[in-house]
C-alpha positions as a printed Julia matrix, in Angstrom:
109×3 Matrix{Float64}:
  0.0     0.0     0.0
  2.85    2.46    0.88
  4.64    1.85   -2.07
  1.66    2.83   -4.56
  1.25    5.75   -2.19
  4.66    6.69   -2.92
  4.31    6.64   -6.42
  1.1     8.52   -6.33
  3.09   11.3    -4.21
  6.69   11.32   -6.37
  3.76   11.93   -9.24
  2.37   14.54   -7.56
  5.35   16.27   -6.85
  6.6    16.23  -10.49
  3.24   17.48  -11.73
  3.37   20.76   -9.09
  6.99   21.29   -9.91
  6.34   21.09  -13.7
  3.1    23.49  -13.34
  5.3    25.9   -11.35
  8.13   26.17  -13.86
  5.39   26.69  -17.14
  3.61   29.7   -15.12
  7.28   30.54  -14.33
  6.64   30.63  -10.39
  9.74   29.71   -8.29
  9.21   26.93   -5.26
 10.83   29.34   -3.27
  7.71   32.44   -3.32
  5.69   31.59    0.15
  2.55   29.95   -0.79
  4.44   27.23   -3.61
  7.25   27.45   -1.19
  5.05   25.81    1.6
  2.68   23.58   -0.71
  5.6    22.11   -1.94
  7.52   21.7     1.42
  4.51   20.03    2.54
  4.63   17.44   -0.16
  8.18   16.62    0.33
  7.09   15.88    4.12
  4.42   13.73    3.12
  6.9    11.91    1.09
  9.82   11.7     3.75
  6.98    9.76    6.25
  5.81    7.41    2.93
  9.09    6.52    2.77
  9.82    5.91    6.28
  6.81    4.17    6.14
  7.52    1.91    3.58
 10.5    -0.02    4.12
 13.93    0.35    5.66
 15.75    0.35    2.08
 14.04    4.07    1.52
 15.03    5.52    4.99
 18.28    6.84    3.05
 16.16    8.75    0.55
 14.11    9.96    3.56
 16.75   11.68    5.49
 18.19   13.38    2.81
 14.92   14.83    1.69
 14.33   16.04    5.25
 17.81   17.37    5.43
 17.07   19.16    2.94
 14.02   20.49    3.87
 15.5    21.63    7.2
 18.5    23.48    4.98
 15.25   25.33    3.5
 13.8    26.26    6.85
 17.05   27.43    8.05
 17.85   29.14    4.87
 14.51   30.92    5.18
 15.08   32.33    8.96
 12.68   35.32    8.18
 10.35   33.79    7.38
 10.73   29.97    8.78
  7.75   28.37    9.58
  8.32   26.94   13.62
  5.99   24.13   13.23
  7.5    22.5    10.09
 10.94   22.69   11.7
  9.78   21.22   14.52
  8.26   18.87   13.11
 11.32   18.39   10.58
 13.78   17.83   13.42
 11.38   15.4    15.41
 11.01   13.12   12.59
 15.05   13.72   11.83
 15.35   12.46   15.01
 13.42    9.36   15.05
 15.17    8.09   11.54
 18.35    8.35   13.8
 17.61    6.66   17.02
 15.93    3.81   14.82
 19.59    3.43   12.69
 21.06    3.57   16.12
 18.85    1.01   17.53
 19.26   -1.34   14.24
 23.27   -1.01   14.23
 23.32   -1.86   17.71
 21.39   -5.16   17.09
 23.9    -5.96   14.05
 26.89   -5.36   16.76
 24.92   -7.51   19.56
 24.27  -10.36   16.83
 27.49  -10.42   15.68
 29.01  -11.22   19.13
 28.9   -14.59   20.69
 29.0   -15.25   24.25
């Protein structure tokens, strides 16, 4: 299910970005700016959703997104970058948490 939701979304994303670039509208004017950040969020939790061979893809698109927030101090919206950060978070304790298993399997008693 989360992979043809996925699909669906990447889709989605392609279509806004195209229809921004023929009314010549850059991602980075407010209103596109956070349509558009929202959609790469929704994407980042599909793909953490999905599997662990997309969490890769994940962080980088919310590392990313947070460079965006950051770069946009002025006018940086609190709640995304929460929200950013939290799930930032999360990705790392679990690869943490999963690397630590690998070490614990990997020694005998």
């Amino acid at each position: 299910m989360f992979v043809t939701a996925l699909k669906f979304h990447r889709k989605g994303i392609d279509l806004m970005e195209q229809l921004l670039e023929t009314h010549d509208t850059a991602v980075s004017e407010d209103i596109p700016y956070r349509r558009h950040a929202n959609m790469k969020e929704g994407l980042a939790d599909i793909l953490l959703k999905c599997n662990s061979d997309n969490d890769q893809e994940a962080k980088e698109v919310l590392q990313r997104l947070l460079k965006r927030e950051v770069d946009r101090a002025a006018q940086m919206d609190k709640d995304r970058r929460t929200r950013l950060c939290t799930t930032s978070s999360v990705t790392y304790t679990s690869d943490k948490a999963s690397l630590n298993k690998r070490a614990d399997s990997h020694t005998g008693p």
